Coordinates of C-alpha atoms in Angstrom, one line a residue:
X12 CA 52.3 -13.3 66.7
X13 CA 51.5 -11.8 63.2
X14 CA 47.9 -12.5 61.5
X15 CA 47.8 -12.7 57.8
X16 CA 46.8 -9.6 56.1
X17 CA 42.6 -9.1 56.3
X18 CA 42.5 -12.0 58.6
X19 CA 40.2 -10.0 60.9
X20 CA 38.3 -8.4 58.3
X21 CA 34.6 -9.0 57.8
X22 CA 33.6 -11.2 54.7
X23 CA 33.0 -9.0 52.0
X24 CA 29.4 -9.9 50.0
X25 CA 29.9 -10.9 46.5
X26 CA 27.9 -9.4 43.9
X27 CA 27.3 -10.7 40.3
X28 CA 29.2 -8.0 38.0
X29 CA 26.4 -5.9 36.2
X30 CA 25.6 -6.7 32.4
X31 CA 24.4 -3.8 30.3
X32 CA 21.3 -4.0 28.8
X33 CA 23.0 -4.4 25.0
X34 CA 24.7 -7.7 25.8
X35 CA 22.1 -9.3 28.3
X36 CA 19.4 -8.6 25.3
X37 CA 21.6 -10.0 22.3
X38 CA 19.4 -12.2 20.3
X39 CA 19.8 -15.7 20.5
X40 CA 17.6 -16.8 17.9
X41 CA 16.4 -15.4 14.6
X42 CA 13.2 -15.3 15.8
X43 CA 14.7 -12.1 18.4
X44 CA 16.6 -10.7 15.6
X45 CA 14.3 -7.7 14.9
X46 CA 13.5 -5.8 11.2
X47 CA 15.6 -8.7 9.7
X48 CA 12.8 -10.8 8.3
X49 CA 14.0 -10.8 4.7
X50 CA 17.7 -11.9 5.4
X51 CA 15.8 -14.9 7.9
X52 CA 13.1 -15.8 5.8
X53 CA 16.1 -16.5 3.0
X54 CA 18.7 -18.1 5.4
X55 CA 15.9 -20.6 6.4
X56 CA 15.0 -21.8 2.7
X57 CA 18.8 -22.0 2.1
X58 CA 19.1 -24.1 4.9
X59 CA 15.7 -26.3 4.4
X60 CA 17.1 -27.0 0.8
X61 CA 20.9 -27.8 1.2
X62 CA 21.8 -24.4 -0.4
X63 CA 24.3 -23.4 2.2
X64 CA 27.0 -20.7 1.0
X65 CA 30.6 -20.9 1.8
X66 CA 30.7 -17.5 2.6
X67 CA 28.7 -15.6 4.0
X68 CA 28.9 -11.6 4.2
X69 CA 26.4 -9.4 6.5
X70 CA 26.7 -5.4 6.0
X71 CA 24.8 -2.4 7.4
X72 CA 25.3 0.4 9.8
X73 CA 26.1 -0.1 13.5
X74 CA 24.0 -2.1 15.7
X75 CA 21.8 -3.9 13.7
X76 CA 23.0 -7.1 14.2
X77 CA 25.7 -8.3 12.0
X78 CA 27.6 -10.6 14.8
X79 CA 25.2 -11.6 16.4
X80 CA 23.7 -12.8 12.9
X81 CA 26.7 -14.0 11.7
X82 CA 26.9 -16.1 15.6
X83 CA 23.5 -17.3 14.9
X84 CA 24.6 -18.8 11.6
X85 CA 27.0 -20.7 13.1
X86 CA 24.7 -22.2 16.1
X87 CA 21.7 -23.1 13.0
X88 CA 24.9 -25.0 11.3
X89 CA 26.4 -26.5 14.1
X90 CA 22.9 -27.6 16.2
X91 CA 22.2 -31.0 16.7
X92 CA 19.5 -30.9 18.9
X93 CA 18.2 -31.6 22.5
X94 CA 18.9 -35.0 21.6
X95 CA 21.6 -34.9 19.9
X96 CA 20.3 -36.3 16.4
X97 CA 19.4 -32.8 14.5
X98 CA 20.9 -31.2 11.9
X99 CA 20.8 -27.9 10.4
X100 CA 18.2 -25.8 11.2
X101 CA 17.1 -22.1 11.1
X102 CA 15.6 -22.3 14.9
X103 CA 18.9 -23.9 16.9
X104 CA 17.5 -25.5 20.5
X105 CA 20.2 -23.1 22.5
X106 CA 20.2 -26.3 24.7
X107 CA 22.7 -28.4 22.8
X108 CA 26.4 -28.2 23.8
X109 CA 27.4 -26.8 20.3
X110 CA 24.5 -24.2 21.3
X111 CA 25.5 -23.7 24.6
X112 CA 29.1 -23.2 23.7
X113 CA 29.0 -20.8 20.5
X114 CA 26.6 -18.6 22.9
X115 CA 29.1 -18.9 25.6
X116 CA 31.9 -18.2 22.7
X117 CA 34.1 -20.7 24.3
X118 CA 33.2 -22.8 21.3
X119 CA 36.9 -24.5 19.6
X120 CA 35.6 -25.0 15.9
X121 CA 33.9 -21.6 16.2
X122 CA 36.8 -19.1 15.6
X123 CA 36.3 -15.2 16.1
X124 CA 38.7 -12.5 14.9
X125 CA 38.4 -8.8 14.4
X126 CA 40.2 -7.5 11.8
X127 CA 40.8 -3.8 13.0
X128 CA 43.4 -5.4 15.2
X129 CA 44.9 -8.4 12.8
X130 CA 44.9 -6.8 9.6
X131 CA 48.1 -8.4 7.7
X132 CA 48.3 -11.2 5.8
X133 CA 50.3 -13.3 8.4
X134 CA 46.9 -13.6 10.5
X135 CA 45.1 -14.8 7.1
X136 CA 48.0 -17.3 6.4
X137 CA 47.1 -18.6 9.9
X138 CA 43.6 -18.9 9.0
X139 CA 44.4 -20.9 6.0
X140 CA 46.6 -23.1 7.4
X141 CA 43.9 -24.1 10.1
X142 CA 41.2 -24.1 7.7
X143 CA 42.9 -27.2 6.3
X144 CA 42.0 -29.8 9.4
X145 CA 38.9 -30.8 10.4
X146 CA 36.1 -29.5 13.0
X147 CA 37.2 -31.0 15.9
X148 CA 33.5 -31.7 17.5
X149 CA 31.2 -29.9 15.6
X150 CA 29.8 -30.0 11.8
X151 CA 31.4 -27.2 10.5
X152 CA 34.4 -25.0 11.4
X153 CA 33.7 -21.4 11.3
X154 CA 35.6 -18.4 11.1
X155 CA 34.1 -15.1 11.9
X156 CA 35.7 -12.2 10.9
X157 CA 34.1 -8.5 12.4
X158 CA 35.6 -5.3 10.3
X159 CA 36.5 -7.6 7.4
X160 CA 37.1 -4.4 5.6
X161 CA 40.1 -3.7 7.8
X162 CA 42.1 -6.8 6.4
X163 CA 45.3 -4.9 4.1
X164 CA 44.9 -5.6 0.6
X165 CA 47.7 -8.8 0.8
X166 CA 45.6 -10.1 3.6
X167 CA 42.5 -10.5 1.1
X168 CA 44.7 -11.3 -2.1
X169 CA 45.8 -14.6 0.2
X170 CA 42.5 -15.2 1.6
X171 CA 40.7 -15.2 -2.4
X172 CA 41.8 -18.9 -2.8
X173 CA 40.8 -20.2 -0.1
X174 CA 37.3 -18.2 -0.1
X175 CA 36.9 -19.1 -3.4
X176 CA 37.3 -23.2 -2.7
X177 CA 37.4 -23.7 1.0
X178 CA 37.4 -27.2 2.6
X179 CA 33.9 -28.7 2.5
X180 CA 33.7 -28.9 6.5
X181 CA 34.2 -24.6 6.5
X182 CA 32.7 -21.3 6.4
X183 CA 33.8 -18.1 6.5
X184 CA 31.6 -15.3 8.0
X185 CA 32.2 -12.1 7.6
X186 CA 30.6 -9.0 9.3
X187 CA 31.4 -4.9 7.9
X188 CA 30.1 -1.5 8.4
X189 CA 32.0 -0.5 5.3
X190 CA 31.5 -3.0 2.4
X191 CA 32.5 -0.5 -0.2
X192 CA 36.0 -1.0 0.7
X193 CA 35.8 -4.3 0.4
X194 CA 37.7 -5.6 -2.9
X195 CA 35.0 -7.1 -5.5
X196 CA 36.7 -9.9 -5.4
X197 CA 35.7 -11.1 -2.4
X198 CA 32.1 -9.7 -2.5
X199 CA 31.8 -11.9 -5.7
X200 CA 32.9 -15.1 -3.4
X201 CA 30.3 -14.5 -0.4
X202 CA 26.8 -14.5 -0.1
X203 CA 25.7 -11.1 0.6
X204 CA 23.3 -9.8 2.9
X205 CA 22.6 -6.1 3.7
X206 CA 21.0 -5.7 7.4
X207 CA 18.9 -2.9 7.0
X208 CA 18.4 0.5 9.7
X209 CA 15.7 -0.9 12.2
X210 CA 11.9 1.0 12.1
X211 CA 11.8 3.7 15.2
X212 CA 8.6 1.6 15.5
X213 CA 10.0 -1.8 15.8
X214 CA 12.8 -0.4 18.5
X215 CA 10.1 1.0 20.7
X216 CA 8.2 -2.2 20.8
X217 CA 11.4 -3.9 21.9
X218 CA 12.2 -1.3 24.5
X219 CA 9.0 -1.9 26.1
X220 CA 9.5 -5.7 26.3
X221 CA 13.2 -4.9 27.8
X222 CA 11.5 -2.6 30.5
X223 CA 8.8 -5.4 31.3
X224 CA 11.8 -7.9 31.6
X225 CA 13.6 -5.5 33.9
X226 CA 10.9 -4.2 35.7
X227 CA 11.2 -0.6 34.7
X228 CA 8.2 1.4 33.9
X229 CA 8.4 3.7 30.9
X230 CA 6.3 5.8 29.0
X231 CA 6.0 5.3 25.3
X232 CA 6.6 8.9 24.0
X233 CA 9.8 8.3 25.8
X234 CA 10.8 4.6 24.4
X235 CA 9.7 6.4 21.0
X236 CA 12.5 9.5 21.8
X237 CA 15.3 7.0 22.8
X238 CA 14.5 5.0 19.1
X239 CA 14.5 7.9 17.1
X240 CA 17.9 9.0 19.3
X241 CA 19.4 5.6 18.0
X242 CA 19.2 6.1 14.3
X243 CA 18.0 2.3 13.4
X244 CA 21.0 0.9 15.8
X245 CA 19.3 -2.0 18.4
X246 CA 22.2 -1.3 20.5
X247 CA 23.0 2.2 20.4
X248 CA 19.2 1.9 21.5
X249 CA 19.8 -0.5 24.3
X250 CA 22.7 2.2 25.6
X251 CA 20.8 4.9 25.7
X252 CA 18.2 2.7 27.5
X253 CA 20.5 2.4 30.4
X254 CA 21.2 5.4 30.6
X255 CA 17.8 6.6 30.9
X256 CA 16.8 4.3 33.7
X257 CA 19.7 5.7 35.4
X258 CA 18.7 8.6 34.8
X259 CA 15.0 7.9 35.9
X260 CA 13.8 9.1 39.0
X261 CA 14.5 6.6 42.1
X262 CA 11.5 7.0 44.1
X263 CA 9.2 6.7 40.9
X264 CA 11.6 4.5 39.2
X265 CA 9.8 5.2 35.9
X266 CA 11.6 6.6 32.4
X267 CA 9.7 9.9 31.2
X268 CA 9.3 12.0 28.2
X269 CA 11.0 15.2 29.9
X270 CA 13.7 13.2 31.5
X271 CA 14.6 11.6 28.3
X272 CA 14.6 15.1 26.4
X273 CA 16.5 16.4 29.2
X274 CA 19.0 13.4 29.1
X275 CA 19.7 14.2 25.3
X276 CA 19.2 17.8 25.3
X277 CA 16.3 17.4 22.8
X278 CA 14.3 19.8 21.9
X279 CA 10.4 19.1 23.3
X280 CA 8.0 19.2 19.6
X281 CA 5.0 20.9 21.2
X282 CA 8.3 23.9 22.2
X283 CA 9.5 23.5 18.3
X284 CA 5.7 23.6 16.6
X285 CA 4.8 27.1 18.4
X286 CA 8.6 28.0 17.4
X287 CA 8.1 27.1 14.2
X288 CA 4.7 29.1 13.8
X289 CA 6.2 32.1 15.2
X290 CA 8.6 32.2 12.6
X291 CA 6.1 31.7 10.0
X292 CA 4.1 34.9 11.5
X293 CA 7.0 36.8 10.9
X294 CA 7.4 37.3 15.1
X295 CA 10.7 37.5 15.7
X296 CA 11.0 38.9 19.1
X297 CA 8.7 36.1 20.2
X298 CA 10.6 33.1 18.3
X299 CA 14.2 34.9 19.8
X300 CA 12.2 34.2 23.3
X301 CA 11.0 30.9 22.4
X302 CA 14.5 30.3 21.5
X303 CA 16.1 31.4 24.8
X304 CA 13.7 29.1 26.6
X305 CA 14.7 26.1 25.2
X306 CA 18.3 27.1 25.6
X307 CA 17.6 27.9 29.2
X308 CA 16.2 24.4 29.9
X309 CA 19.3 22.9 28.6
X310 CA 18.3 22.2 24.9
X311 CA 21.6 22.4 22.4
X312 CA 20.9 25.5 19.7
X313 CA 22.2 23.0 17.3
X314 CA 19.2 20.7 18.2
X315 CA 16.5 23.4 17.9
X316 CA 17.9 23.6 14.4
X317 CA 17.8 19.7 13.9
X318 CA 14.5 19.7 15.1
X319 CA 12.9 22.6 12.7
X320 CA 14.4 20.6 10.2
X321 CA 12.5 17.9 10.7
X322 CA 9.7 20.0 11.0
X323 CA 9.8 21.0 7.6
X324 CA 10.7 18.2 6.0
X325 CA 7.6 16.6 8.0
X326 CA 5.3 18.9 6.3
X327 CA 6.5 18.7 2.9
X328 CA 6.1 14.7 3.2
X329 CA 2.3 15.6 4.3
X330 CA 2.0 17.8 1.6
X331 CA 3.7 15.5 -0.6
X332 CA 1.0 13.4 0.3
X333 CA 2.5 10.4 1.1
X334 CA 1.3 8.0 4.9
X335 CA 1.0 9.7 8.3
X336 CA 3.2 8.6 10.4
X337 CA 1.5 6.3 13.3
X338 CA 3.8 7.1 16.0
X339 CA 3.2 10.6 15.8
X340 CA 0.8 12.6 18.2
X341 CA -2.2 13.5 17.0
X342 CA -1.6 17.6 17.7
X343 CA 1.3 17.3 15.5
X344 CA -0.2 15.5 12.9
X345 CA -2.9 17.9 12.6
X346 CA -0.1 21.1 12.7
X347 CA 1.5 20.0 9.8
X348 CA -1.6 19.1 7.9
X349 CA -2.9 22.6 8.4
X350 CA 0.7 24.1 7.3
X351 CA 0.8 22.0 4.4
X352 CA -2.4 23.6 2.9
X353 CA -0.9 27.1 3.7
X354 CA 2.3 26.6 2.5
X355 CA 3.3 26.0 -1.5
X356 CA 6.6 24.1 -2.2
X357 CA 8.3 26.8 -3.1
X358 CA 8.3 28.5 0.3
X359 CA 8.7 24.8 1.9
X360 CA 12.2 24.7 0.0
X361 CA 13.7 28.1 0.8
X362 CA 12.3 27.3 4.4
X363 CA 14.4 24.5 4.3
X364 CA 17.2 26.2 2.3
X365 CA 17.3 28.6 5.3
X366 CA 17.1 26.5 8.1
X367 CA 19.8 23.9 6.6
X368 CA 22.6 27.3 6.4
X369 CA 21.5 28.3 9.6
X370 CA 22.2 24.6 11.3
X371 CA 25.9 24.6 9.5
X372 CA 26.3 28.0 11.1
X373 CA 25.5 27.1 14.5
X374 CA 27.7 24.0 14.4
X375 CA 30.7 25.6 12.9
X376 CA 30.1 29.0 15.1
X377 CA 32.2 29.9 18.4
X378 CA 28.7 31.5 19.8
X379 CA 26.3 29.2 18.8
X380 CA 22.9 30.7 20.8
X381 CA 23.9 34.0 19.0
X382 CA 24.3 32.4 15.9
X383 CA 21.2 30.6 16.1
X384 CA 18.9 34.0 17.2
X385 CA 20.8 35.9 14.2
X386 CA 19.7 32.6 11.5
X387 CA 16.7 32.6 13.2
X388 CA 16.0 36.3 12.5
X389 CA 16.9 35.5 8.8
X390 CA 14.1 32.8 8.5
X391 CA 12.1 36.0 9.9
X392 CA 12.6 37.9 7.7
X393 CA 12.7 36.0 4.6
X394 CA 9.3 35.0 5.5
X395 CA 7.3 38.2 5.1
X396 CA 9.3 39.2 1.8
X397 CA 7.9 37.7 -1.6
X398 CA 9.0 34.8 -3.6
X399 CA 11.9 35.9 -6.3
X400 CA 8.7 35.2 -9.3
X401 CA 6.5 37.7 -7.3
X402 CA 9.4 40.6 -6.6
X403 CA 10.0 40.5 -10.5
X404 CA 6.6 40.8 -11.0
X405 CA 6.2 43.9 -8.5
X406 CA 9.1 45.2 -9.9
X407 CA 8.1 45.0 -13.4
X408 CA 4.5 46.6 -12.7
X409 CA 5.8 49.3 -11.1
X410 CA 9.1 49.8 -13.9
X411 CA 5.7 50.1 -16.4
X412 CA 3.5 52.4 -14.6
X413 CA 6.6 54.5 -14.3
X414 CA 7.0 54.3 -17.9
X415 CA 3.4 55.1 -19.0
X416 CA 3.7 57.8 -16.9
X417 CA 6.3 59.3 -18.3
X418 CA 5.0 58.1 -21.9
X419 CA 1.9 60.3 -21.0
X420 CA 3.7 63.8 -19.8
X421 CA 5.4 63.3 -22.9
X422 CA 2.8 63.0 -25.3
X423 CA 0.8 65.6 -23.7
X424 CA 4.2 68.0 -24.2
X425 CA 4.5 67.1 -27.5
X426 CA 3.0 69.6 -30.6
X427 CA -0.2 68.7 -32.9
X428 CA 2.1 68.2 -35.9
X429 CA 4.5 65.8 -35.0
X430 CA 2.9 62.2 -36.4
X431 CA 1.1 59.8 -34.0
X432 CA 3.0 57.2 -31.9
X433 CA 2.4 53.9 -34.1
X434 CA -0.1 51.6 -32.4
X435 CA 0.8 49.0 -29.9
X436 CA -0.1 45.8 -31.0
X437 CA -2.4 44.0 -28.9
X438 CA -2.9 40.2 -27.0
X439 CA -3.9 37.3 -28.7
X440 CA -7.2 36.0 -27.4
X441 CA -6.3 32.5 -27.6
X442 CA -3.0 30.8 -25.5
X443 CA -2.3 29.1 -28.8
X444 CA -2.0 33.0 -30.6
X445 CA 0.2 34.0 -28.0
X446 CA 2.7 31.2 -28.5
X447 CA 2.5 31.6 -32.4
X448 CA 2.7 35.8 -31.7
X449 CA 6.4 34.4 -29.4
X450 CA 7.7 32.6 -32.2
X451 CA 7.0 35.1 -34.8
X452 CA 9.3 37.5 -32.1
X453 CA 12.1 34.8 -32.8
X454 CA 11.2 32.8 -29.2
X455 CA 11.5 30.1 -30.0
X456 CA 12.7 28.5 -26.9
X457 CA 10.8 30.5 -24.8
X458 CA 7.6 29.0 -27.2
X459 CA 8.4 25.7 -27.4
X460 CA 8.7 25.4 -23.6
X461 CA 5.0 27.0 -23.4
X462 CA 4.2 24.1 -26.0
X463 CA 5.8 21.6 -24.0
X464 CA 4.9 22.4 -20.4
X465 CA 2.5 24.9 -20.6
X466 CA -0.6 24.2 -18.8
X467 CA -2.8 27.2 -18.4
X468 CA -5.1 27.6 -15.4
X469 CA -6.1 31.0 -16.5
X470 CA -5.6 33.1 -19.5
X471 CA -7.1 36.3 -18.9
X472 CA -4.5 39.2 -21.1
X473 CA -2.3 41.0 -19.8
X474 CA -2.5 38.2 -17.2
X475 CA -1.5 34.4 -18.0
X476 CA -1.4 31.7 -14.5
X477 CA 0.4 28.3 -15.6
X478 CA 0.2 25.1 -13.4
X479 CA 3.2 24.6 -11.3
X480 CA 3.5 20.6 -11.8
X481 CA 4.9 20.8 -14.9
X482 CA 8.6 21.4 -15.1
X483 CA 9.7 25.2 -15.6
X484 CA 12.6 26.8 -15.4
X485 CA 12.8 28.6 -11.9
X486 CA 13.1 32.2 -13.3
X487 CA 10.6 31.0 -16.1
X488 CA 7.9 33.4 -15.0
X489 CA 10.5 37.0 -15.2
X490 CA 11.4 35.9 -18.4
X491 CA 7.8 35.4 -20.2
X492 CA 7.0 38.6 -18.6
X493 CA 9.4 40.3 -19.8
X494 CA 9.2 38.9 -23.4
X495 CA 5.7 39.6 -23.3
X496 CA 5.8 43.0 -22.5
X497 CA 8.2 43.4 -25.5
X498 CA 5.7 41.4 -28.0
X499 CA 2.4 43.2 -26.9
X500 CA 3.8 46.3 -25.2
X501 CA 1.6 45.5 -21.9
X502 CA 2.6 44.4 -18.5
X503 CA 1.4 40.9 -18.1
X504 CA 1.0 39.4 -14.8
X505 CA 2.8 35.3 -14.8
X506 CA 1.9 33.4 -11.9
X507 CA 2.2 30.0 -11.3
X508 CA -0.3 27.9 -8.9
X509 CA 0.5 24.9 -6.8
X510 CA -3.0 23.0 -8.6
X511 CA -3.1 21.0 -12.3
X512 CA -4.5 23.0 -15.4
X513 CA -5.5 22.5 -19.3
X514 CA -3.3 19.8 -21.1
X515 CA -0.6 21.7 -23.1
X516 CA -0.3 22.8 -26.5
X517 CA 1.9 19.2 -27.6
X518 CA -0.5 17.2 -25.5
X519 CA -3.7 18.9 -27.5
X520 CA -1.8 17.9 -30.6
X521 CA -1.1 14.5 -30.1
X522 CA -4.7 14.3 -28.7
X523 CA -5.7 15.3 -31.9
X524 CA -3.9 13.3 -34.1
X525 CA -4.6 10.2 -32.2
X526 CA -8.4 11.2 -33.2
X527 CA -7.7 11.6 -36.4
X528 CA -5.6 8.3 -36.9
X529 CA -8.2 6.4 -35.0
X530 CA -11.0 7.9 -37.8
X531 CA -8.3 6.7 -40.5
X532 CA -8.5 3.1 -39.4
X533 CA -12.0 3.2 -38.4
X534 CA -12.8 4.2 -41.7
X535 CA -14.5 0.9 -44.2
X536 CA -11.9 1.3 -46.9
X537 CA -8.4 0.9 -44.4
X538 CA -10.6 -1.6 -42.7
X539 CA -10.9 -3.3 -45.8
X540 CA -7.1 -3.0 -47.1
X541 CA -6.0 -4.2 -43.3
X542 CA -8.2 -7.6 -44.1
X543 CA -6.8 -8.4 -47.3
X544 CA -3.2 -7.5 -45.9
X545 CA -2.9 -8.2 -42.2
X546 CA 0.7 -7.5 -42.0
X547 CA 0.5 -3.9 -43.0
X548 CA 0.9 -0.3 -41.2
X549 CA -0.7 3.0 -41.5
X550 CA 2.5 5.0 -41.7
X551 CA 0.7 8.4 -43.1
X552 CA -2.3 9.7 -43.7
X553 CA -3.6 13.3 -45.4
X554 CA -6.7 15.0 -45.4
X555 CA -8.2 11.8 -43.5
X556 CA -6.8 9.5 -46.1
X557 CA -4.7 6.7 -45.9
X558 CA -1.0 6.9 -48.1

């Protein structure tokens, strides 16, 4: 006698199907929608006060939480309440069954459509048609629509009409990582919100409360890797959560620093920092070997790159002078601290000028690690050589010496009667002379931008040192050298320094005459005239005197 197929077989146990962390930890009330607070704190006055739009449109970048926002619009409308009497509200009970259902998305007036895949305008006609009839349990019917930029240009041109004057009983929510391709002319009909990149700091607070729901243990450096790693995105985040606690050791069931760096082939900071001073001591035989160590523990050259790029950028912020940054360690803060004392701006910007070609190298390169150790050796190298400003100057002092030099063995060649070499005229004591002795060269440019935007730290002839924070031209100090050699016949030394100086020459003007027009009308008899005629203006004045 035949037996069914698997009659004899054991009972197989049935396990609940795994849900990744990114959908089990999808907010379900504004009050879990994290680094949103502007975009909540405006949809709950809108909805307190009646002002609800008929359109609403959420934009930003990946995984910040567009649907789900544009889902928990549609459970605040649609709420009524544990007992069933509520209305709108910006904190929906999730226990209703219009709550219940729209969470479940089994919901009938809560329709759902993504764009990418029904772009024409035959899927808008259908939406329009529909639109027509009324919710069929709930307050409002609501269409969501993810990728709304995808629609084709006839699919938006028939859905302006109805955006524009829907039925009272719908909305329209629409959701885009791309709003500039979405026509103007439906931007104009929605209300607009822009969902902004979510703090690193925000992410790793909600990490941890993810790991304490499931039980994991974590360290923070590495709930702080995995937010930077996500780029502002909640649920590219939550992904590369799950990964890492899959990744994480069994036995100690815990998500580490090292495992995480390891996971994403990041480069560990303390590794980059003593990379990144061995470059600036010029050491390139130990950076090549710092290099290779990272590569040997797995780390991408491309992400060494990344990472010294961050570095730099990091210390010009500190030098910049603008907030530490609280989640970083305390041996990094003080690193770049002590390299933004020692390092000007200029050298800060070819740094970064060097490492930024040597990145697009390594990506584009068919041997990156060799790439990488020969862009390396070019950071190197360009460290110990001078600025372009201070090679000009070298140049031009030695170019003069060679020239006196030569001037002298001539001379002393030269017989009693031939007439002595005219005199060479000499420096202005005063910055002010030496601007007036450019202008009487024909300078004028070059005199008018020492007017404007000189501001002298020290004037000492033949050597002048202006203040850096004023805008100069970036081969400004070659070219006063140069023209100054020619006006004085001396080789001047033109430095600039990274600290403020004397106002300028326009500023010392205007100073001036501000004095002098303040003595004007301080004086009894424009006093006087200003009494008897209130409405008048001091439009000149000579010699102290009013005209």
């Amino acid at each position: 006698m035949a037996t069914s197929l698997g009659l004899d077989e054991p009972p197989q146990p049935q396990t609940a199907a795994y849900r990744v962390l990114a959908r089990k930890y999808r907010p379900q009330t504004f009050s879990e929608l994290i680094g949103q607070d502007a975009m909540v704190r405006t949809l709950g006055n809108a909805i307190k006060r009646g002002r609800l739009a008929h359109a609403f449109l959420m934009t930003g970048v990946r995984g910040v939480g567009k649907t789900s926002t544009a889902r928990l619009i549609a459970k605040a409308l649609n709420c009524i309440g544990p007992d069933g009497q509520g209305g709108p509200t910006i904190d929906p009970c999730g226990l209703c069954e219009p709550c219940r259902a729209i969470a479940e998305g089994r919901h009938i007036d809560v329709i759902e459509m993504d764009a990418a895949s029904h772009t024409g305008v035959d899927d808008v006609r259908e939406i329009i048609e529909a639109s027509r009839y009324a919710a069929v349990s709930a307050r409002y019917k609501i269409y969501i629509v993810d990728e709304v930029h995808m629609l084709s240009k006839n699919a938006f041109n028939a859905l302006l009409k109805t955006l524009e004057e829907p039925p009272a009983h719908v909305k329209f929510l629409f959701a885009t990582t791309e709003v500039n391709k979405v026509p103007i002319t439906v931007l104009s009909r929605c209300q607009r919100f822009d969902l902004r990149r979510i703090p690193a700091e925000l992410l790793a607070e909600h990490f941890a409360e993810v790991c304490r729901k499931e039980g994991v243990s974590a360290e923070p450096e590495a709930l702080m890797l995995v937010a930077r790693a996500a780029e502002g995105s909640a649920r590219d985040g939550l992904s590369i959560l799950d990964q890492a606690i899959a990744h994480a050791d069994l036995e100690g069931g815990g998500v580490s620093a090292d495992a995480v760096r390891q996971m994403l082939g990041l480069s560990d900071r303390g590794a980059v920092r003593d990379l990144f001073a061995l470059l600036l001591a010029g050491d390139g035989a130990g950076a090549l070997q710092a290099l290779r160590r990272q590569y040997d523990y797995g780390v991408d050259p491309l992400g060494v790159f990344r990472s010294l790029l961050e570095t730099v950028h990091g210390v010009t912020l500190v030098k910049v002078g603008t907030a530490p940054d609280l989640a970083q360690p305390d041996e990094e803060r003080a690193a770049y601290a002590d390299w933004a004392a020692k390092l000007s701006f200029p050298a800060l910007h070819r740094l970064w000028q060097l490492m930024l070609k040597g990145h697009e190298e390594v990506a584009r390169a068919s041997l990156p690690i060799e790439a990488a150790e020969m862009a390396l050796l070019r950071v190197v190298h360009a460290s110990t050589l001078p600025d372009p400003g201070e090679l000009a100057r070298r140049m031009a002092g030695e170019g003069g010496t060679a020239i006196q030099s030569h001037s002298a063995s001539s001379s002393s060649k030269s017989s009693p009667s031939e007439p002595a070499a005219a005199p060479q005229p000499t420096a202005p004591a005063e910055f002010a002379g030496l601007v007036a002795l450019l202008e009487n060269e024909k300078q004028h440019a070059l005199a008018e931008r020492l007017k404007i935007s000189g501001s002298v730290i020290r004037y000492a002839p033949p050597e002048l040192v202006l203040s850096s924070t004023r805008p100069l031209p970036a081969d400004f100090t070659r070219v006063l050298s140069e023209a100054l050699r020619g006006a004085t016949g001396q080789n001047w030394r033109v430095a600039l320094e990274d600290t403020s100086g004397q106002p300028t020459l326009r500023e010392q003007e205007k100073s001036e005459m501000e004095a002098e027009r303040r003595a004007v009308l301080d004086s009894p008899l424009v006093k006087a005239a200003f009494d008897a005629f209130p409405d008048a203006e001091l439009i000149d004045w000579k010699n102290g005197v009013a005209q």
